[in-house]
Coordinates of C-alpha atoms (C1' of nucleotides) in Angstrom, one line a residue:
Chain A
M1 CA 141.7 101.4 16.4
Y2 CA 142.4 97.7 16.8
K3 CA 145.2 98.3 19.4
R4 CA 143.2 96.5 22.3
Q5 CA 142.3 93.4 20.1
L6 CA 146.0 93.2 19.0
E7 CA 147.1 93.3 22.6
L8 CA 144.7 90.5 23.5
L9 CA 145.6 88.4 20.5
A10 CA 149.5 88.7 21.4
E11 CA 148.5 87.5 24.8
F12 CA 146.6 84.6 23.5
A13 CA 149.4 83.7 21.2
D14 CA 151.9 83.8 24.1
E15 CA 149.6 81.4 26.2
N16 CA 148.8 79.5 23.2
E17 CA 145.1 79.9 23.9
Q18 CA 142.1 79.4 21.4
V19 CA 140.8 82.7 20.1
T20 CA 137.1 83.1 19.4
F21 CA 135.6 85.6 17.1
Y22 CA 132.0 86.6 16.9
K23 CA 130.1 88.4 14.2
Q24 CA 126.8 90.1 14.1
G25 CA 125.8 91.5 10.8
E26 CA 128.6 93.5 9.5
W27 CA 130.2 94.0 13.1
G28 CA 132.7 91.5 14.5
D29 CA 134.9 91.3 17.5
L30 CA 136.8 89.1 19.8
C31 CA 134.7 87.7 22.5
A32 CA 134.9 84.8 24.8
G33 CA 131.1 84.3 23.9
P34 CA 128.7 82.9 23.6
H35 CA 126.6 85.2 21.6
V36 CA 122.8 84.7 20.4
D37 CA 122.6 83.8 16.8
S38 CA 120.7 86.7 16.0
T39 CA 119.9 90.1 17.8
G40 CA 116.2 89.1 17.1
E41 CA 116.3 86.8 19.8
I42 CA 116.8 89.4 22.4
G43 CA 113.7 90.5 24.1
P44 CA 112.7 93.9 25.3
V45 CA 115.9 96.0 26.0
K46 CA 116.5 99.1 28.0
L47 CA 119.8 101.0 28.2
L48 CA 120.6 101.9 31.8
E49 CA 123.9 103.5 32.3
I50 CA 126.8 105.0 30.3
A51 CA 130.1 105.1 32.2
G52 CA 133.8 105.1 31.8
A53 CA 135.7 102.0 32.7
Y54 CA 139.3 101.3 32.9
W55 CA 140.6 98.9 30.2
R56 CA 140.8 95.5 31.9
G57 CA 139.9 97.0 35.3
D58 CA 143.3 98.5 35.9
E59 CA 143.5 102.1 37.1
E60 CA 146.8 102.5 35.1
N61 CA 145.2 101.8 31.8
P62 CA 143.2 104.2 29.6
M63 CA 139.5 104.4 30.0
Q64 CA 136.9 103.2 27.6
T65 CA 133.2 104.0 27.3
R66 CA 131.0 101.3 28.6
I67 CA 127.2 101.3 28.0
Y68 CA 125.1 99.2 30.4
G69 CA 121.8 97.7 29.4
T70 CA 119.4 94.9 30.3
A71 CA 117.1 92.5 28.4
F72 CA 114.1 90.5 29.5
E73 CA 112.1 87.7 28.0
D74 CA 108.9 89.9 27.8
E75 CA 107.8 93.4 28.3
S76 CA 106.2 92.8 31.8
D77 CA 109.4 91.4 33.1
L78 CA 111.2 94.6 32.0
E79 CA 108.5 96.9 33.5
N80 CA 108.7 95.0 36.6
F81 CA 112.4 95.4 36.8
L82 CA 112.1 99.1 36.1
E83 CA 109.4 99.6 38.9
R84 CA 111.5 97.9 41.4
K85 CA 114.5 100.1 40.3
Q86 CA 112.4 103.2 40.9
E87 CA 111.2 101.9 44.2
A88 CA 114.9 101.6 45.2
E89 CA 115.5 105.3 44.2
K90 CA 112.7 106.3 46.4
R91 CA 114.5 104.9 49.3
D92 CA 117.7 106.8 48.7
H93 CA 119.0 108.1 51.8
R94 CA 120.2 111.2 50.4
R95 CA 116.7 112.0 49.2
I96 CA 115.0 110.9 52.4
G97 CA 117.7 112.7 54.5
N98 CA 116.9 115.9 52.8
E99 CA 113.0 115.4 53.2
M100 CA 113.3 114.6 56.8
N101 CA 116.0 117.1 57.6
L102 CA 118.4 114.6 59.0
F103 CA 121.7 115.7 57.5
S104 CA 123.3 117.9 55.0
I105 CA 126.6 117.9 53.1
Q106 CA 127.3 121.3 51.8
D107 CA 129.8 123.1 49.4
V108 CA 131.0 125.5 52.0
T109 CA 131.7 123.0 54.6
G110 CA 133.5 120.7 52.3
P111 CA 132.9 117.2 50.6
G112 CA 132.4 114.2 52.6
L113 CA 131.8 116.1 55.9
P114 CA 128.2 115.4 56.9
L115 CA 126.3 117.9 59.1
Y116 CA 123.6 116.3 61.3
H117 CA 120.7 118.4 61.8
P118 CA 118.5 117.9 65.0
P119 CA 116.3 115.3 63.7
G120 CA 119.3 113.2 62.3
K121 CA 121.1 113.7 65.6
T122 CA 118.1 112.4 67.6
V123 CA 118.3 109.1 65.5
L124 CA 122.0 109.0 66.1
K125 CA 121.7 109.6 69.7
E126 CA 119.3 106.6 70.0
L127 CA 121.8 104.5 68.2
E128 CA 124.6 105.7 70.5
D129 CA 122.6 105.0 73.5
F130 CA 121.6 101.4 72.4
V131 CA 125.4 100.5 71.8
E132 CA 126.5 102.1 74.9
D133 CA 124.1 100.0 76.8
L134 CA 125.4 96.8 75.2
N135 CA 129.1 97.9 75.9
Q136 CA 128.3 98.6 79.6
D137 CA 126.8 95.2 80.0
A138 CA 129.8 93.6 78.3
G139 CA 132.3 95.3 80.7
Y140 CA 133.7 98.0 78.4
D141 CA 135.0 101.3 79.8
Y142 CA 134.6 104.5 77.9
V143 CA 137.6 106.5 77.0
E144 CA 137.9 109.6 74.9
T145 CA 140.9 110.6 72.6
P146 CA 141.6 113.8 70.4
H147 CA 141.0 114.0 66.6
V148 CA 144.6 115.1 66.0
F149 CA 147.8 113.4 67.0
K150 CA 151.6 114.2 66.4
T151 CA 152.8 111.9 63.5
D152 CA 155.2 110.2 66.0
L153 CA 152.2 108.2 66.9
W154 CA 151.4 107.3 63.5
H155 CA 155.0 106.2 63.0
R156 CA 154.7 104.1 66.0
S157 CA 151.4 102.5 65.0
G158 CA 152.6 101.8 61.5
H159 CA 149.9 104.0 59.9
Y160 CA 152.4 106.5 58.7
E161 CA 154.0 103.8 56.6
N162 CA 150.9 101.8 55.6
Y163 CA 148.2 104.4 55.6
A164 CA 149.5 107.9 54.8
D165 CA 147.9 108.1 51.4
D166 CA 144.5 108.1 53.2
M167 CA 145.5 110.4 55.9
F168 CA 145.1 114.3 56.4
I169 CA 148.6 115.3 57.6
F170 CA 149.7 118.9 58.1
D171 CA 152.6 120.8 59.7
V172 CA 152.1 123.1 62.8
G173 CA 155.4 124.9 63.3
D174 CA 158.2 122.4 63.4
D175 CA 155.9 119.5 64.2
E176 CA 153.9 117.3 61.9
F177 CA 150.3 116.2 62.9
G178 CA 147.7 113.8 61.3
L179 CA 144.0 113.5 61.8
K180 CA 143.2 110.1 63.2
P181 CA 142.1 107.6 60.7
M182 CA 141.6 105.0 63.4
N183 CA 141.2 105.0 67.1
C184 CA 143.4 102.2 68.0
P185 CA 146.8 103.9 68.6
G186 CA 145.1 106.4 70.9
H187 CA 143.6 103.4 72.9
A188 CA 147.0 101.5 72.9
A189 CA 148.6 104.7 74.2
I190 CA 146.1 104.8 77.2
F191 CA 146.7 101.1 78.0
Q192 CA 150.5 101.5 77.8
D193 CA 150.3 104.4 80.3
Q194 CA 150.1 102.0 83.3
S195 CA 151.3 98.6 84.3
W196 CA 148.9 95.6 84.2
S197 CA 148.6 92.2 85.8
Y198 CA 147.4 89.1 84.0
R199 CA 144.2 89.5 86.5
D200 CA 143.3 92.7 85.0
L201 CA 142.7 91.4 81.5
P202 CA 140.7 91.7 79.6
I203 CA 140.8 95.5 79.5
R204 CA 138.0 96.7 77.1
Y205 CA 138.0 100.3 75.8
A206 CA 135.1 101.9 74.1
E207 CA 134.9 105.2 72.2
N208 CA 132.4 106.9 69.8
G209 CA 135.5 108.1 67.8
K210 CA 135.4 110.4 65.0
V211 CA 138.0 109.4 62.4
Y212 CA 139.1 111.1 59.1
R213 CA 140.1 109.3 55.9
K214 CA 141.1 111.1 52.6
E215 CA 139.3 108.9 50.2
Q216 CA 139.5 109.6 46.5
R217 CA 137.1 112.3 45.5
G218 CA 135.1 110.1 43.1
E219 CA 134.3 107.8 45.9
L220 CA 132.4 110.0 48.1
S221 CA 128.8 109.3 48.2
G222 CA 126.0 110.6 50.6
L223 CA 126.6 109.1 53.9
S224 CA 127.9 105.9 52.7
R225 CA 131.3 107.0 51.8
V226 CA 132.7 110.2 53.6
W227 CA 135.9 111.8 54.9
A228 CA 134.7 112.2 58.5
F229 CA 132.8 109.4 60.2
T230 CA 132.4 108.1 63.8
I231 CA 133.1 104.4 64.7
D232 CA 131.4 102.7 67.6
D233 CA 135.0 101.6 68.3
G234 CA 136.2 99.0 70.8
H235 CA 139.5 97.7 71.6
L236 CA 140.4 94.8 73.9
F237 CA 143.7 94.0 75.4
I238 CA 143.7 90.4 76.4
R239 CA 145.7 87.3 77.1
P240 CA 146.2 84.9 74.3
D241 CA 144.2 82.3 76.1
Q242 CA 141.1 84.7 76.1
I243 CA 141.0 85.1 72.4
E244 CA 138.4 82.6 71.5
Q245 CA 136.1 83.5 74.4
E246 CA 136.3 87.3 73.7
V247 CA 135.8 87.0 69.9
E248 CA 132.7 84.9 70.6
E249 CA 131.3 87.3 73.0
I250 CA 131.8 90.2 70.3
M251 CA 130.1 88.1 67.8
D252 CA 127.1 87.6 70.1
M253 CA 126.8 91.5 70.5
I254 CA 127.0 91.9 66.7
I255 CA 124.4 89.5 66.1
D256 CA 122.2 91.1 68.8
V257 CA 122.5 94.4 67.0
L258 CA 121.8 93.1 63.5
E259 CA 118.7 91.1 64.8
T260 CA 117.4 94.2 66.5
F261 CA 117.2 95.8 63.1
D262 CA 115.9 92.8 61.3
L263 CA 118.8 92.8 59.2
E264 CA 120.1 89.8 57.0
Y265 CA 123.7 89.3 57.2
E266 CA 126.7 87.2 56.1
M267 CA 130.1 87.0 57.6
A268 CA 133.6 86.6 56.0
L269 CA 137.1 86.0 57.2
A270 CA 139.5 88.4 55.7
T271 CA 143.1 87.2 55.5
R272 CA 146.5 88.9 55.1
P273 CA 147.0 91.8 52.6
E274 CA 150.0 92.5 50.6
K275 CA 150.7 95.6 52.5
S276 CA 150.9 94.4 56.1
V277 CA 153.2 94.3 59.1
G278 CA 154.2 91.2 61.2
S279 CA 155.7 87.8 60.6
D280 CA 154.1 84.8 58.8
E281 CA 153.9 82.8 62.0
I282 CA 151.8 85.6 63.7
W283 CA 149.5 86.0 60.7
E284 CA 148.9 82.3 60.4
H285 CA 148.2 82.0 64.3
A286 CA 145.8 84.9 64.1
E287 CA 144.0 83.5 61.3
E288 CA 143.8 80.3 62.7
Q289 CA 142.1 81.5 66.0
L290 CA 139.3 83.3 64.0
E291 CA 138.7 80.3 62.0
N292 CA 138.4 78.2 65.2
V293 CA 135.6 80.4 66.5
L294 CA 133.8 80.2 63.3
E295 CA 134.1 76.5 63.0
K296 CA 133.4 75.8 66.5
R297 CA 130.1 77.7 66.2
N298 CA 129.3 76.0 63.0
L299 CA 128.9 79.3 61.2
E300 CA 128.8 79.7 57.4
Y301 CA 131.3 82.3 56.2
D302 CA 133.3 83.2 53.1
I303 CA 137.0 83.7 52.9
E304 CA 138.2 87.0 51.6
E305 CA 141.8 86.5 50.6
G306 CA 144.1 89.5 51.2
D307 CA 141.3 91.6 52.5
G308 CA 142.4 91.9 56.2
A309 CA 143.6 95.1 57.9
F310 CA 147.5 95.6 57.6
Y311 CA 147.9 94.7 61.3
G312 CA 145.8 91.6 61.4
P313 CA 143.1 89.3 60.0
K314 CA 139.3 90.1 60.6
I315 CA 135.8 88.7 60.6
D316 CA 133.5 91.1 58.7
F317 CA 129.9 91.2 58.7
A318 CA 127.9 92.3 55.7
F319 CA 124.2 93.3 55.5
E320 CA 121.8 94.1 52.7
D321 CA 120.4 97.4 51.8
A322 CA 117.0 98.1 50.0
I323 CA 118.7 97.6 46.5
G324 CA 120.0 94.3 47.8
R325 CA 123.6 95.5 48.0
A326 CA 125.6 94.2 50.7
W327 CA 127.4 96.7 53.0
D328 CA 130.4 96.2 55.5
G329 CA 129.8 97.1 59.0
P330 CA 130.4 95.2 62.1
T331 CA 133.8 93.8 62.4
V332 CA 136.2 91.9 64.7
Q333 CA 139.9 92.2 64.1
L334 CA 142.8 90.4 65.7
D335 CA 146.0 92.3 66.1
F336 CA 149.2 90.9 67.1
N337 CA 151.2 93.7 65.7
M338 CA 150.0 96.9 67.5
P339 CA 151.0 95.4 71.0
D340 CA 154.4 94.8 69.6
R341 CA 154.9 98.3 68.2
F342 CA 153.6 99.9 71.4
D343 CA 155.7 97.5 73.5
L344 CA 152.5 96.6 75.5
S345 CA 152.9 94.2 78.4
Y346 CA 151.3 92.7 81.4
V347 CA 152.8 90.7 84.3
G348 CA 151.8 87.0 84.1
E349 CA 151.2 84.4 86.8
D350 CA 154.9 83.5 86.3
N351 CA 155.9 87.1 87.3
E352 CA 157.3 87.6 83.8
E353 CA 156.3 90.3 81.2
H354 CA 153.9 89.0 78.5
E355 CA 152.6 90.7 75.4
P356 CA 148.8 91.1 75.3
V357 CA 146.7 90.5 72.2
M358 CA 144.6 93.3 70.9
I359 CA 141.1 93.1 69.3
H360 CA 139.6 95.8 67.3
R361 CA 135.8 95.6 67.1
A362 CA 132.8 97.7 65.8
L363 CA 129.2 96.7 66.3
Y364 CA 127.8 99.3 63.7
G365 CA 131.0 99.8 61.8
S366 CA 130.7 103.5 61.2
Y367 CA 127.5 105.4 62.4
E368 CA 127.4 107.1 59.0
R369 CA 127.1 104.0 56.8
F370 CA 124.9 102.2 59.4
F371 CA 122.5 105.3 59.5
M372 CA 122.4 105.3 55.7
M373 CA 121.6 101.9 55.6
L374 CA 118.9 102.2 58.2
I375 CA 117.3 105.1 56.3
E376 CA 117.1 102.9 53.2
H377 CA 116.1 99.8 55.1
Y378 CA 113.2 101.6 56.8
E379 CA 112.5 104.0 53.9
G380 CA 112.8 106.7 56.6
K381 CA 109.9 105.1 58.4
F382 CA 111.9 104.5 61.7
P383 CA 110.6 102.3 64.4
L384 CA 109.2 104.3 67.3
W385 CA 112.2 104.2 69.4
L386 CA 114.4 105.8 66.6
A387 CA 111.8 108.1 65.1
P388 CA 112.9 111.8 65.2
E389 CA 109.3 112.8 66.0
Q390 CA 107.2 110.0 67.7
V391 CA 103.8 111.4 68.0
R392 CA 102.1 114.4 66.5
V393 CA 98.9 115.9 67.9
L394 CA 96.5 117.3 65.4
P395 CA 93.9 119.6 66.6
I396 CA 90.8 119.8 64.4
S397 CA 90.2 123.4 64.7
D398 CA 91.8 126.3 66.6
A399 CA 89.3 125.7 69.4
N400 CA 90.9 122.5 70.3
L401 CA 94.5 124.1 70.4
G402 CA 94.5 124.2 74.2
Y403 CA 93.3 120.6 74.6
A404 CA 96.0 119.5 72.1
Y405 CA 98.8 121.0 74.1
Q406 CA 97.3 119.4 77.2
V407 CA 97.3 116.1 75.5
A408 CA 100.9 116.6 74.1
N409 CA 101.9 117.4 77.7
E410 CA 100.8 113.8 78.7
F411 CA 103.4 112.5 76.3
D412 CA 106.3 114.6 77.4
D413 CA 108.4 111.5 77.7
F414 CA 108.2 111.1 74.0
R415 CA 109.3 113.3 71.1
V416 CA 105.9 115.0 70.6
E417 CA 104.8 117.9 68.5
V418 CA 101.5 119.9 68.1
D419 CA 100.5 120.7 64.5
D420 CA 99.2 124.2 65.4
R421 CA 99.0 125.6 61.9
D422 CA 95.8 127.0 60.5
S423 CA 94.8 124.4 58.1
T424 CA 92.4 121.6 57.6
L425 CA 92.5 118.2 59.4
E426 CA 93.1 116.5 55.9
R427 CA 96.3 118.7 55.3
K428 CA 97.6 118.0 58.8
I429 CA 97.2 114.2 58.3
R430 CA 98.8 114.5 54.9
A431 CA 101.9 116.5 56.4
A432 CA 102.2 114.0 59.4
H433 CA 102.4 111.2 56.8
D434 CA 104.8 112.9 54.6
D435 CA 106.8 113.3 57.6
R436 CA 106.8 109.7 58.5
V437 CA 105.6 110.2 62.0
P438 CA 104.6 106.9 63.5
Y439 CA 101.7 108.0 65.4
Q440 CA 99.1 110.9 65.1
I441 CA 96.8 111.9 67.8
I442 CA 93.6 113.6 66.5
V443 CA 91.7 115.9 69.0
G444 CA 88.3 117.7 68.4
D445 CA 85.4 118.7 70.3
N446 CA 84.2 114.9 70.8
E447 CA 87.7 114.0 72.4
E448 CA 87.9 117.2 74.3
E449 CA 84.4 116.6 75.9
D450 CA 85.2 112.9 76.6
G451 CA 88.8 113.6 77.8
N452 CA 90.2 111.1 75.4
I453 CA 92.0 111.0 71.9
S454 CA 91.7 109.4 68.5
V455 CA 94.8 107.6 67.3
R456 CA 96.0 107.1 63.8
D457 CA 99.2 105.4 62.7
R458 CA 101.2 105.6 59.4
F459 CA 99.5 102.7 58.0
E460 CA 96.3 104.7 58.0
D461 CA 94.6 102.7 60.6
Q462 CA 92.7 104.7 63.1
E463 CA 90.7 104.4 66.4
Y464 CA 88.3 106.7 68.1
D465 CA 87.8 107.0 72.0
V466 CA 91.2 106.0 73.1
E467 CA 92.1 106.5 76.7
I468 CA 95.2 108.6 76.9
E469 CA 96.7 106.3 79.6
D470 CA 96.1 103.2 77.4
F471 CA 97.9 104.6 74.5
H472 CA 100.7 106.1 76.5
D473 CA 101.3 102.7 78.2
H474 CA 101.5 101.1 74.8
L475 CA 103.9 103.6 73.5
V476 CA 106.3 103.0 76.5
T477 CA 106.2 99.2 75.8
E478 CA 106.6 99.6 71.9
R479 CA 109.5 102.0 72.5
D480 CA 111.3 100.0 75.1
E481 CA 110.9 96.8 73.3
Q482 CA 112.3 98.4 70.2
R483 CA 109.5 97.0 68.0
S484 CA 110.1 97.7 64.3
E485 CA 106.6 98.9 63.4
P486 CA 103.9 100.8 65.2
D487 CA 101.5 98.1 66.4
F488 CA 99.1 100.0 68.8
L489 CA 96.2 99.6 65.9
Q490 CA 97.4 96.2 64.6
Chain B
rG1 C1' 142.1 110.1 41.0
rC2 C1' 139.5 108.6 35.8
rC3 C1' 135.2 108.7 32.1
rU4 C1' 130.0 110.6 31.0
rG5 C1' 126.0 113.7 32.8
rG6 C1' 124.2 117.7 36.1
rG7 C1' 124.5 122.5 39.6
rU8 C1' 118.3 128.1 38.5
rA9 C1' 114.0 130.5 45.1
rG10 C1' 114.1 126.5 51.6
rC11 C1' 112.7 121.9 48.5
rU12 C1' 111.6 119.5 43.3
rU13 C1' 112.2 121.3 38.6
rA14 C1' 111.1 124.4 33.7
rG15 C1' 113.7 127.9 30.8
rC16 C1' 119.1 127.0 27.1
rG17 C1' 121.7 134.3 23.7
rG18 C1' 117.4 139.5 24.4
rU19 C1' 112.5 142.1 31.2
rA20 C1' 114.2 135.1 35.6
rA21 C1' 109.3 130.8 35.7
rA22 C1' 106.0 126.8 38.2
rG23 C1' 104.5 123.5 42.0
rC24 C1' 105.5 122.4 47.2
rG25 C1' 107.1 124.9 51.6
rC26 C1' 107.0 129.9 54.2
rG27 C1' 104.2 134.8 55.6
rU28 C1' 99.4 137.7 55.9
rC29 C1' 94.2 137.5 55.4
rC30 C1' 89.6 134.7 54.6
rU31 C1' 88.0 130.0 56.3
rU32 C1' 87.2 126.7 62.0
rG33 C1' 87.5 122.5 58.7
rG34 C1' 86.3 115.1 61.5
rU35 C1' 90.7 111.3 58.9
rA36 C1' 96.0 111.7 52.6
rA37 C1' 96.2 118.8 49.7
rG38 C1' 89.9 124.8 51.0
rG39 C1' 90.7 129.8 49.0
rA40 C1' 93.2 134.8 48.0
rC41 C1' 97.3 137.8 48.3
rG42 C1' 102.5 138.2 49.3
rA43 C1' 107.7 137.6 50.4
rG44 C1' 111.6 134.9 48.6
rA45 C1' 117.0 133.9 43.2
rG46 C1' 124.9 136.6 43.8
rC47 C1' 120.8 131.6 37.9
rC48 C1' 128.0 127.0 41.9
rC49 C1' 132.8 130.2 41.4
rG50 C1' 136.4 132.6 38.1
rG51 C1' 137.8 134.1 33.3
rG52 C1' 136.5 134.7 28.1
rU53 C1' 133.2 135.3 23.3
rU54 C1' 129.0 138.9 22.2
rC55 C1' 125.6 145.2 21.6
rA56 C1' 123.6 141.6 25.1
rA57 C1' 125.3 135.3 28.8
rA58 C1' 121.3 131.5 33.6
rU59 C1' 121.9 130.1 28.3
rC60 C1' 128.0 129.8 24.0
rC61 C1' 133.5 128.6 25.1
rC62 C1' 137.8 127.6 28.9
rG63 C1' 139.3 126.6 33.9
rG64 C1' 138.0 125.4 38.9
rC65 C1' 134.4 123.6 42.8
rC66 C1' 130.5 120.3 44.0
rU67 C1' 127.3 116.5 42.7
rA68 C1' 125.1 111.8 40.1
rG69 C1' 126.1 107.1 37.8
rG70 C1' 130.1 104.0 36.7
rC71 C1' 135.6 102.5 36.9
rU72 C1' 139.6 101.8 40.5
rC73 C1' 139.8 101.8 45.8
rC74 C1' 137.1 101.3 51.2
rA75 C1' 133.7 101.7 57.2

RNA sequence: GCCUGGGUAGCUUAGCGGUAAAGCGCGUCCUUGGUAAGGACGAGAGCCCGGGUUCAAAUCCCGGCCUAGGCUCCA
């Protein structure tokens, strides 16, 4: 029963450290402390979770039961905390995803393998289009690669030796294949397929590439942690003298994306992990280049020791979700190893062969995780440009159905629906609100006679006698400017 | 993968040894309603899967799968 305490005492004895012991009534234990003098000093208490935890945080150790709780100075602070906690749960993307028919993850199709339903894919499609526009402007060329490769490729890239535990690998006849956990080897193979001059670089490849990683079962969670996900991937093949310029340009793209979604972000430099390929010199040089960019632009950043990819150091961006947790997403990774393994080269000004530098980058990170974050960030109330259903027309009675369809037709460049069910206006408004539709158009006899509409937004503001054209013009602007809230009535 | 809960109608849940329930949604009908739930009737359930205990299992036991919260790992 006191095995753990004895283990700790033995260690303290070895290190000649002072031992502290705390008592509370009849109960006592080793503790670094400090403790309150009496439990009476603790304010309102609420127990929150009960969970297993590895002894001293090591997977190899046995598990112990840990009880989580919180305490506040007075009752109202505790209530406040619990309310905010409940508020956060309301934003849960799994709950909203279900309510809005965005996606499902089903037993029959397997764990961590999300299915996107039409409304969810509509949002994803907008996200894809947005980043594709950015890529076009920045000189990227789109490529496409299969989901499966022979493991020869994974041996060559180093994934087999460093990443096989997380890969789906299977035999087909006498050959061994693996689902791709990353898109880079495929892109490297494309680059390798022809010869390049120093004048051609940088070469920038982009792909919305689906990848597969066999995460531990207990880690899977909604869209935030899955087995199959899509990266808005980009791989650059550049000359060493182009590093700083290219990294800077990518960082501008990332910041552009994050600001479009009004996201607070932080960045961090992740350095060499234990399991990695390449020489010390290569790693030091790579880390130095990234630091230079960060220093040069006077950006604040953390350093995450040993958190880099096995092929190179990276700059990771993190943003906050509704619960205030930070998620990884956008990333810029330098890679001095893949070019070596694939024997990549270009002919320099000196007519000699040189090795290009590779950059891996993603603006969203994975669509899945970014989508999840957006759902919670907006609580499902997407900006107009993202909303699965942008406008809903509500006829006051069946007599106005014809006019309702006529009006909807005027908005056929938007995602518009007519609520043609037999029910009261109140019910239709309620339903549109529950479905988080940004705008409702209400048409009755008055509107039909005047040839105009009434407009209502999801803030419950409304306006009568609106000209169809005026509202349509506004919608176009609001959508194209990617405004974050419906503002026709604001 | 490891601990502790949970899987019942399309959704949210009640029932916890003895004829499967409710609300929402859906269908039909009545109603034609002016800014956040009008009414009636109805359809809809292999009670996660496989074993076991019992006269009898959604309910108890064992195993598996999925899921939630943690732990450990990651986009």
